[in-house]
PDB file of C-alpha atoms in Angstrom:
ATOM      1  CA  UNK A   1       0.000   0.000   0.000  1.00  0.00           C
ATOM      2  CA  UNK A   2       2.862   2.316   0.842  1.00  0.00           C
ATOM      3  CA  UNK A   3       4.298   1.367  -2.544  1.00  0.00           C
ATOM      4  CA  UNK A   4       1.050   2.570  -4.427  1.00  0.00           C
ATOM      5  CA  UNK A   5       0.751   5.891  -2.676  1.00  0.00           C
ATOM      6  CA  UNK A   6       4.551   6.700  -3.253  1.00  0.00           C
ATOM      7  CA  UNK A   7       4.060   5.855  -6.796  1.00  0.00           C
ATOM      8  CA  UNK A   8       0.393   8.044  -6.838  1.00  0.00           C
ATOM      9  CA  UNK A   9       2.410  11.069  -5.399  1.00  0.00           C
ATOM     10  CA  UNK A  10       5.614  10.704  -7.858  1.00  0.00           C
ATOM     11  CA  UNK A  11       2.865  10.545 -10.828  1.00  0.00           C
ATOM     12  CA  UNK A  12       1.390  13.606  -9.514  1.00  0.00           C
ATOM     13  CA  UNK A  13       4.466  15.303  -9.038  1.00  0.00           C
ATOM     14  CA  UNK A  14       5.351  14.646 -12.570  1.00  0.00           C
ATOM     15  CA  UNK A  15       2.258  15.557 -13.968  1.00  0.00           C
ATOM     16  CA  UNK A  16       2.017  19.063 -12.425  1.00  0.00           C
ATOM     17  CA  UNK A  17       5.965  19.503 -13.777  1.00  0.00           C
ATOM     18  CA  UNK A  18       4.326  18.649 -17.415  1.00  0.00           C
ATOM     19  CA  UNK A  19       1.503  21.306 -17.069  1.00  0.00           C
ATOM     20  CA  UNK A  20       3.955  23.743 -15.703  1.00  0.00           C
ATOM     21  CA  UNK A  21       5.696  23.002 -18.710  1.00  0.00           C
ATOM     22  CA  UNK A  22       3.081  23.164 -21.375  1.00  0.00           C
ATOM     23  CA  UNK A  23       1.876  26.697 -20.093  1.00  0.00           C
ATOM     24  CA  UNK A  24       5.104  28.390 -19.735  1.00  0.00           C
ATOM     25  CA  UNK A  25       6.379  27.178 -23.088  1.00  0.00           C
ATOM     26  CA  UNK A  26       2.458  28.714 -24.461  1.00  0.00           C
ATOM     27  CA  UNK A  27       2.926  31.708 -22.940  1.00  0.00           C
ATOM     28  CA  UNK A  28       6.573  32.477 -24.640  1.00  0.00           C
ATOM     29  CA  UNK A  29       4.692  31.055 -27.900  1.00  0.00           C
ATOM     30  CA  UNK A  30       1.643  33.949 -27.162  1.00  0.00           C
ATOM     31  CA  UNK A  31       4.375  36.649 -26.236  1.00  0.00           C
ATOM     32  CA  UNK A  32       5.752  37.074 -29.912  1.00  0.00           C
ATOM     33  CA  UNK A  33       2.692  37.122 -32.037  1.00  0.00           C
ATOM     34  CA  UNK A  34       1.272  39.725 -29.013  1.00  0.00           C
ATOM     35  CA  UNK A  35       4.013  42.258 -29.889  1.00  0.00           C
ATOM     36  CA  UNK A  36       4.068  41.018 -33.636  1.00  0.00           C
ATOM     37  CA  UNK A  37       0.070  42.504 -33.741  1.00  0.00           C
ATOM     38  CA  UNK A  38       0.759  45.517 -31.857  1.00  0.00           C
ATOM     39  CA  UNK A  39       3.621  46.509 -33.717  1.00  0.00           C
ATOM     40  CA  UNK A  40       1.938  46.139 -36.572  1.00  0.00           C
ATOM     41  CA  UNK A  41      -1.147  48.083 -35.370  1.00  0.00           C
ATOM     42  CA  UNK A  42       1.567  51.156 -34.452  1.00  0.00           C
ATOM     43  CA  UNK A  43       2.943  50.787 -37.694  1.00  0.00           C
ATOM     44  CA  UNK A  44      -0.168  51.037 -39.305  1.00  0.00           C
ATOM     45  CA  UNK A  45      -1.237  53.703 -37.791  1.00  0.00           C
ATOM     46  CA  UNK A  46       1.883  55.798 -37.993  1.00  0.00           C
ATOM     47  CA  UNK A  47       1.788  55.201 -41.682  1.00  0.00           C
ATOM     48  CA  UNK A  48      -2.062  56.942 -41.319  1.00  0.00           C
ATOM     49  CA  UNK A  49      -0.859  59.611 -39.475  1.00  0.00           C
ATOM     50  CA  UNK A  50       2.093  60.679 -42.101  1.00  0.00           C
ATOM     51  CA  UNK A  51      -0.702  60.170 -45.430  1.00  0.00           C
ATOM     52  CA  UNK A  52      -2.982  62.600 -43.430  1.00  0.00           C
ATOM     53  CA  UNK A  53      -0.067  65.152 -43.047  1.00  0.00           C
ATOM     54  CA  UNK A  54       1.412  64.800 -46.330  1.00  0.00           C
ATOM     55  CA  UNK A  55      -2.319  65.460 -47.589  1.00  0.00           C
ATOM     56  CA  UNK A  56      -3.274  69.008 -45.242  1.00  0.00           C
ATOM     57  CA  UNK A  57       0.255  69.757 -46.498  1.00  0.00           C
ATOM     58  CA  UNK A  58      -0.675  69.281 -49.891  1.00  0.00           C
ATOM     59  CA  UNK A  59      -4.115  71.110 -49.781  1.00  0.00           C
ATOM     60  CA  UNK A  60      -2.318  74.153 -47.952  1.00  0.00           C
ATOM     61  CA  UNK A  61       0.368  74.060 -51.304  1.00  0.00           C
ATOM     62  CA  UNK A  62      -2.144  73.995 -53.568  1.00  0.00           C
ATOM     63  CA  UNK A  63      -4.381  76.490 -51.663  1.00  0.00           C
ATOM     64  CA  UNK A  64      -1.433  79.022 -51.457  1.00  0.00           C
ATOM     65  CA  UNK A  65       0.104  78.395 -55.291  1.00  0.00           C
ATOM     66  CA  UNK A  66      -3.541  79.400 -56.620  1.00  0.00           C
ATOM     67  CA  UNK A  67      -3.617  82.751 -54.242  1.00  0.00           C
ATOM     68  CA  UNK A  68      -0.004  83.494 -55.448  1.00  0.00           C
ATOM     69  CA  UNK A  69       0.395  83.217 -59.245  1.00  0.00           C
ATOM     70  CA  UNK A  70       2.362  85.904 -60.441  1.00  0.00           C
ATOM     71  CA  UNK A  71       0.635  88.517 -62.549  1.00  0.00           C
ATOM     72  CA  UNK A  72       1.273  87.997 -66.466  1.00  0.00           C
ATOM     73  CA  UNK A  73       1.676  90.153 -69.242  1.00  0.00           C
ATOM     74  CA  UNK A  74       1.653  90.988 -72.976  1.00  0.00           C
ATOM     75  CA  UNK A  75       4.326  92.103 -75.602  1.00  0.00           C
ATOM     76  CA  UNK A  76       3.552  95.305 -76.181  1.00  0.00           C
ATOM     77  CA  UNK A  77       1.107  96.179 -72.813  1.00  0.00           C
ATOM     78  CA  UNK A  78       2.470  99.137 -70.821  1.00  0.00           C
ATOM     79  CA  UNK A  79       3.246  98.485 -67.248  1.00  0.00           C
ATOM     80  CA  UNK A  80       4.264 100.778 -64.285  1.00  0.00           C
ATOM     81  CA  UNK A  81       7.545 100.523 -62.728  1.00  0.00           C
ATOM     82  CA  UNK A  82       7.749 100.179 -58.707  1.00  0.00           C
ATOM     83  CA  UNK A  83      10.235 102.556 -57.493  1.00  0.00           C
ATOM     84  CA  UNK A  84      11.524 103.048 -53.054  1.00  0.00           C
ATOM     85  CA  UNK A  85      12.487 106.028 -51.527  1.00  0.00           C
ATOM     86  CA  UNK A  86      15.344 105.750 -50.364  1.00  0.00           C
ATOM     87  CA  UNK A  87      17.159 107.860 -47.100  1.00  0.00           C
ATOM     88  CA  UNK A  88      19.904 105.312 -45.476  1.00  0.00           C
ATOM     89  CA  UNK A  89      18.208 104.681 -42.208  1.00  0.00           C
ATOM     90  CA  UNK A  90      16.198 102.354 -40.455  1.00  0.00           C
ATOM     91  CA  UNK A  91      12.106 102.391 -39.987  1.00  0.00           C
ATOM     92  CA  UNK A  92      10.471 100.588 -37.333  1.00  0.00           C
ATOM     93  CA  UNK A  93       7.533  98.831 -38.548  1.00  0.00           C
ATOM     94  CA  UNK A  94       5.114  98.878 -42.017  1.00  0.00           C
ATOM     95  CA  UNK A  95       2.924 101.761 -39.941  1.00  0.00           C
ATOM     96  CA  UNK A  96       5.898 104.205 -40.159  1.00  0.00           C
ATOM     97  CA  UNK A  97       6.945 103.439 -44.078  1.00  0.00           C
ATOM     98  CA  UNK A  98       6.906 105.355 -46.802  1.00  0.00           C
ATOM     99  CA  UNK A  99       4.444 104.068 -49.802  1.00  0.00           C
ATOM    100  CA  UNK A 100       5.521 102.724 -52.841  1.00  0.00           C
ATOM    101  CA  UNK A 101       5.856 105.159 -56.320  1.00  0.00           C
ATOM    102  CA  UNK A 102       5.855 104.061 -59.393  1.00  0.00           C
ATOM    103  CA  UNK A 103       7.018 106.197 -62.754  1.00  0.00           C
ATOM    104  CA  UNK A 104       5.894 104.911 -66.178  1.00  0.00           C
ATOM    105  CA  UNK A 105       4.070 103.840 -68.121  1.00  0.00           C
ATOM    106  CA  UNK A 106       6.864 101.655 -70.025  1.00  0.00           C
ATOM    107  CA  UNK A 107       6.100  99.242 -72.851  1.00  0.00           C
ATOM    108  CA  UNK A 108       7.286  95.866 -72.665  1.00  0.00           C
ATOM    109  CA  UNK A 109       9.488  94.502 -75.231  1.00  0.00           C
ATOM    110  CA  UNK A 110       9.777  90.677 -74.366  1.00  0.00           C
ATOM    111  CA  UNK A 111       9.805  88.076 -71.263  1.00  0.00           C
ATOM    112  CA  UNK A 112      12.684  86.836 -69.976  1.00  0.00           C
ATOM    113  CA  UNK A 113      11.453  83.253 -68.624  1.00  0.00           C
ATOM    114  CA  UNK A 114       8.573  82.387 -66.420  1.00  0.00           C
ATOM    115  CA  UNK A 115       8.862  85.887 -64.018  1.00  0.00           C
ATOM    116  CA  UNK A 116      10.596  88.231 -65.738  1.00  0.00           C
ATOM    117  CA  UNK A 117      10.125  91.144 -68.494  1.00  0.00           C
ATOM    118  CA  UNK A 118      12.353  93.797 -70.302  1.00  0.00           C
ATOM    119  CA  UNK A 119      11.093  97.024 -70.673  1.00  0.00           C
ATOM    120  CA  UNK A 120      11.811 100.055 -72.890  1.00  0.00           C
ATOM    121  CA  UNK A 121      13.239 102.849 -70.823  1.00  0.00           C
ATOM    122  CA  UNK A 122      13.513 106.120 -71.375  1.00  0.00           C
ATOM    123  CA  UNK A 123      17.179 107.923 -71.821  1.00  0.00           C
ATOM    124  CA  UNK A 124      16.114 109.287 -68.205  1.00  0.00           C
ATOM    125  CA  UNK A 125      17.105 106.098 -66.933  1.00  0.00           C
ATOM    126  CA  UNK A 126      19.918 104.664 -69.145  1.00  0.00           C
ATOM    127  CA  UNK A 127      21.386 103.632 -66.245  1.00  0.00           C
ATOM    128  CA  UNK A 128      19.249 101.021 -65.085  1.00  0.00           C
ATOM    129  CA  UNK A 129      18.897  97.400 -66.551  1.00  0.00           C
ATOM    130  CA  UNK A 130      16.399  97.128 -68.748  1.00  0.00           C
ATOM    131  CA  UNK A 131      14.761  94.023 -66.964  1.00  0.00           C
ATOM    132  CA  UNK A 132      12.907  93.271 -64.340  1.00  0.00           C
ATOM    133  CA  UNK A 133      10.904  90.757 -61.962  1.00  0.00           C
ATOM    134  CA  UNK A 134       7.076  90.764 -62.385  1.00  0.00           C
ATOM    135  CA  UNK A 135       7.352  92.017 -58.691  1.00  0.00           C
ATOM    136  CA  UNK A 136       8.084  95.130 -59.188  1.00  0.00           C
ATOM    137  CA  UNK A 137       5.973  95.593 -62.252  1.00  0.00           C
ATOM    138  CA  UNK A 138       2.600  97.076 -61.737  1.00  0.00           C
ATOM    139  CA  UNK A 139      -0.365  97.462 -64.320  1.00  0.00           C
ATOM    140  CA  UNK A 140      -1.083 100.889 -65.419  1.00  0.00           C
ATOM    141  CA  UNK A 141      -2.582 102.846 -61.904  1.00  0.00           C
ATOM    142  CA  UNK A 142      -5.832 104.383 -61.819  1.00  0.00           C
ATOM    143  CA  UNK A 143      -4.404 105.872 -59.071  1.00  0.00           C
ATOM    144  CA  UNK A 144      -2.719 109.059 -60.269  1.00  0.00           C
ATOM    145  CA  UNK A 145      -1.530 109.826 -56.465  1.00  0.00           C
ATOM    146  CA  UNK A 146       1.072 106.875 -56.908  1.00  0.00           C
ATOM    147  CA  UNK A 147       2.814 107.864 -59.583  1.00  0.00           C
ATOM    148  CA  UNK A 148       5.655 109.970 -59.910  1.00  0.00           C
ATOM    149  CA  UNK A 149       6.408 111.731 -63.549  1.00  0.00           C
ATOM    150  CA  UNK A 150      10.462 111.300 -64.291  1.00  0.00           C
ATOM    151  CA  UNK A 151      10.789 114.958 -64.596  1.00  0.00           C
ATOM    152  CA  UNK A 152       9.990 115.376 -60.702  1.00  0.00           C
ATOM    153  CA  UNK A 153      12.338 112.830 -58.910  1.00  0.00           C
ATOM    154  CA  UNK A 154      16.267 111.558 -59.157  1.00  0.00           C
ATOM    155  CA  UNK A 155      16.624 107.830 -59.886  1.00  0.00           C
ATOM    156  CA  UNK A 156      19.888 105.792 -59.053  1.00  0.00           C
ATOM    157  CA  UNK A 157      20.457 102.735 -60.977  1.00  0.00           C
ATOM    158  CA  UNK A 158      18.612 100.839 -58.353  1.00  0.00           C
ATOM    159  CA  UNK A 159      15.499 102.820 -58.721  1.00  0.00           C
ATOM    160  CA  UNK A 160      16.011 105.190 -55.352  1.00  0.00           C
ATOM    161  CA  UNK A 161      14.541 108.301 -55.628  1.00  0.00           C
ATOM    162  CA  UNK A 162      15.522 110.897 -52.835  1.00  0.00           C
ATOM    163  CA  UNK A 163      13.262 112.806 -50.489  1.00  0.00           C
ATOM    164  CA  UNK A 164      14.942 115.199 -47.749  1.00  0.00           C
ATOM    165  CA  UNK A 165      13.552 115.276 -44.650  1.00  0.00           C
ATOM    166  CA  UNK A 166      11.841 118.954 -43.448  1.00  0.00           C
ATOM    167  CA  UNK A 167      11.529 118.723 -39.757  1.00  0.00           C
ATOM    168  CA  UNK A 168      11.385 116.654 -36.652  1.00  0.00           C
ATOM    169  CA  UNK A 169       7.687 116.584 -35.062  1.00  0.00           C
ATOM    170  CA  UNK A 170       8.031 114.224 -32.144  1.00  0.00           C
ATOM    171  CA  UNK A 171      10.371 112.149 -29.789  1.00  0.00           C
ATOM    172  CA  UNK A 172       9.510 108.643 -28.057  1.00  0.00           C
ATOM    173  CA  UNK A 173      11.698 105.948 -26.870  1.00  0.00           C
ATOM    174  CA  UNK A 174      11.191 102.547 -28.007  1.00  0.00           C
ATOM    175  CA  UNK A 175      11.632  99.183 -26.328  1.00  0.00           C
ATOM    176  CA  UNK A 176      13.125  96.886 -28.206  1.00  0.00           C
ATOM    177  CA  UNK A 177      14.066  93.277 -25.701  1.00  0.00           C
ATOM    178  CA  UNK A 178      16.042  94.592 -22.537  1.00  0.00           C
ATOM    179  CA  UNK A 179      16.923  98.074 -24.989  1.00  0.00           C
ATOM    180  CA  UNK A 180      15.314 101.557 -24.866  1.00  0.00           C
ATOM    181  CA  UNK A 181      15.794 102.956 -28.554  1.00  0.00           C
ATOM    182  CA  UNK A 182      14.996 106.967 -28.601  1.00  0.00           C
ATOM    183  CA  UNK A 183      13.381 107.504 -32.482  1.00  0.00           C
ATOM    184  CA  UNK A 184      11.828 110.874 -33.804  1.00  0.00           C
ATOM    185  CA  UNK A 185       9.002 111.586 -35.742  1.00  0.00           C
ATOM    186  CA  UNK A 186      10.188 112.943 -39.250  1.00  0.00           C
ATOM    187  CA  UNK A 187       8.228 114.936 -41.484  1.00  0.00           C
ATOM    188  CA  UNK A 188       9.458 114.647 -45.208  1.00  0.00           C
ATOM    189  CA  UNK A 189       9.195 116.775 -48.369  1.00  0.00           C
ATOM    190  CA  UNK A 190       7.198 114.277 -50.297  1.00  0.00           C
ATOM    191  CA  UNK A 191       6.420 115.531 -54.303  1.00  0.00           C
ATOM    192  CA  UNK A 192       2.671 113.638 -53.336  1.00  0.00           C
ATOM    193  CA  UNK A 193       2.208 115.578 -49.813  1.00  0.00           C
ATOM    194  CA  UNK A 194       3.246 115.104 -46.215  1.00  0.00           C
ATOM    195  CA  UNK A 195       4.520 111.975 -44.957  1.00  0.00           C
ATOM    196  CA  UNK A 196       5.496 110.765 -41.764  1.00  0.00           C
ATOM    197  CA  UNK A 197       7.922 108.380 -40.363  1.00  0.00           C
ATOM    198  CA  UNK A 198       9.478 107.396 -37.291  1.00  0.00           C
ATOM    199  CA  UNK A 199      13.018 106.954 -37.362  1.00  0.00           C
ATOM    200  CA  UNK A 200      15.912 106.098 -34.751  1.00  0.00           C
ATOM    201  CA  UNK A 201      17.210 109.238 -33.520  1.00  0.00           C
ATOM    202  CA  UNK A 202      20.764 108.470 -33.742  1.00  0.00           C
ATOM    203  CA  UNK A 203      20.831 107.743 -37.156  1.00  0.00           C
ATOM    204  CA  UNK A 204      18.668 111.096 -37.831  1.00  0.00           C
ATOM    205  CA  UNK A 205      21.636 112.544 -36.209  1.00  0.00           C
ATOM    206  CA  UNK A 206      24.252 111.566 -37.965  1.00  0.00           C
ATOM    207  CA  UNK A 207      22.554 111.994 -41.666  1.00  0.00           C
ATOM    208  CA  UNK A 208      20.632 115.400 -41.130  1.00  0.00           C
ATOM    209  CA  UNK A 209      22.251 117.046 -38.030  1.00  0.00           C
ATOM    210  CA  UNK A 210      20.733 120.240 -38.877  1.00  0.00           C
ATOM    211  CA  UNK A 211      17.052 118.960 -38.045  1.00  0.00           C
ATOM    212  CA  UNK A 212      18.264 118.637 -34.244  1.00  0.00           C
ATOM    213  CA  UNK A 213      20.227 122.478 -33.989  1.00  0.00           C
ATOM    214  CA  UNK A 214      17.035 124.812 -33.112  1.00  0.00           C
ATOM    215  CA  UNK A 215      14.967 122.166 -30.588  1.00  0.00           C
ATOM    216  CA  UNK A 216      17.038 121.731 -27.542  1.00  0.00           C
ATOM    217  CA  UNK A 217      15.016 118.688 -26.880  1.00  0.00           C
ATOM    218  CA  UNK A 218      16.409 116.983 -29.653  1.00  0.00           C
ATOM    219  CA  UNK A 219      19.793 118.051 -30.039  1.00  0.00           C
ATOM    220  CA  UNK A 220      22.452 115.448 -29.740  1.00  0.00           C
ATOM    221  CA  UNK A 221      24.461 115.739 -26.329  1.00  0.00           C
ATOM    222  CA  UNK A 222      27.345 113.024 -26.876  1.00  0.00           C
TER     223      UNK A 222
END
């Protein structure tokens, strides 16, 4: 009898190794195809993600190239000619800047590629290459305020024309990060009326010192 019950107990013994067994070596089968599906669920997914992007990216390109075709024109069509004033200092901001001229009209003779056009130019401006980017090309203005006739302004060969300040209006300091900038409030002999800008003070100084001479609250102390 004692013989039976050792034998019962080494059976059992053995048989709960066996199970022991069986499950562990199921569970390392069950661990690889668990990661296998969720990596491939991440992968999938990231792949959905980037296909998503890639098309809002595509929408915004094609939304932005239809808003921003350049402007096209004919042989032979008359165009205006975008000129800057020009005064060798700085100007804070698009609130304080001068507006855009343009002299013309000039006919155009061919196009030079996708963006760019030559123009026939009057002896006036001999000194300036004859061709240009459609940016700075302008059809004929129904604006006659914009325009400036050739006979009223001095052109450099990088289509500068020149207006002298008259006087300085006003004084504020800016703050510009951890700086305090003083600027002045300039009023300038414009051929289309008054214009104002605000400009850094030191700079004023050192290009048109006579504007500071009669307002002791402007004149330069260094």
């Amino acid at each position: 009898m004692k013989f039976i019950l050792k034998m019962d107990k080494k059976q059992a013994k053995e048989s709960t190794g066996k199970l022991r067994d069986l499950r562990s070596k199921k569970n390392k089968q069950s661990v690889p195809k668990l990661q296998k599906t969720t990596t491939s669920k991440t992968t999938d997914k990231i792949a959905q993600i980037k296909d998503r992007i890639k098309a809002a990216r595509d929408r915004q390109k094609s939304y932005a190239d239809n808003r921003k075709k350049p402007l096209e024109f004919a042989i032979g069509e008359k165009v205006m000619l975008k000129v800057s004033p020009w005064k060798g200092v700085v100007r804070f901001g698009k609130k304080g800047k001068l507006a855009p001229r343009y002299v013309g009209p000039f006919e155009i003779l061919d196009r030079i590629g996708p963006l760019a056009y030559k123009l026939q130019l009057p002896q006036e401006l001999s000194g300036v290459h004859d061709t240009f980017h459609v940016s700075n090309l302008k059809k004929c203005l129904s604006d006659e305020t914009m325009i400036i006739p050739l006979n009223e302004v001095r052109l450099d060969d990088k289509l500068h024309f020149i207006e002298e300040p008259i006087e300085v209006m006003d004084r504020e300091m800016k703050t510009l990060k951890r700086s305090r900038i003083p600027i002045v409030k300039v009023r300038w002999n414009s051929k289309r009326g008054p214009e104002f800008t605000w400009e850094r003070e030191d700079h004023m100084k050192k290009e048109y010192p006579q504007l500071f001479t009669n307002d002791p609250t402007l004149v330069n102390k260094d």
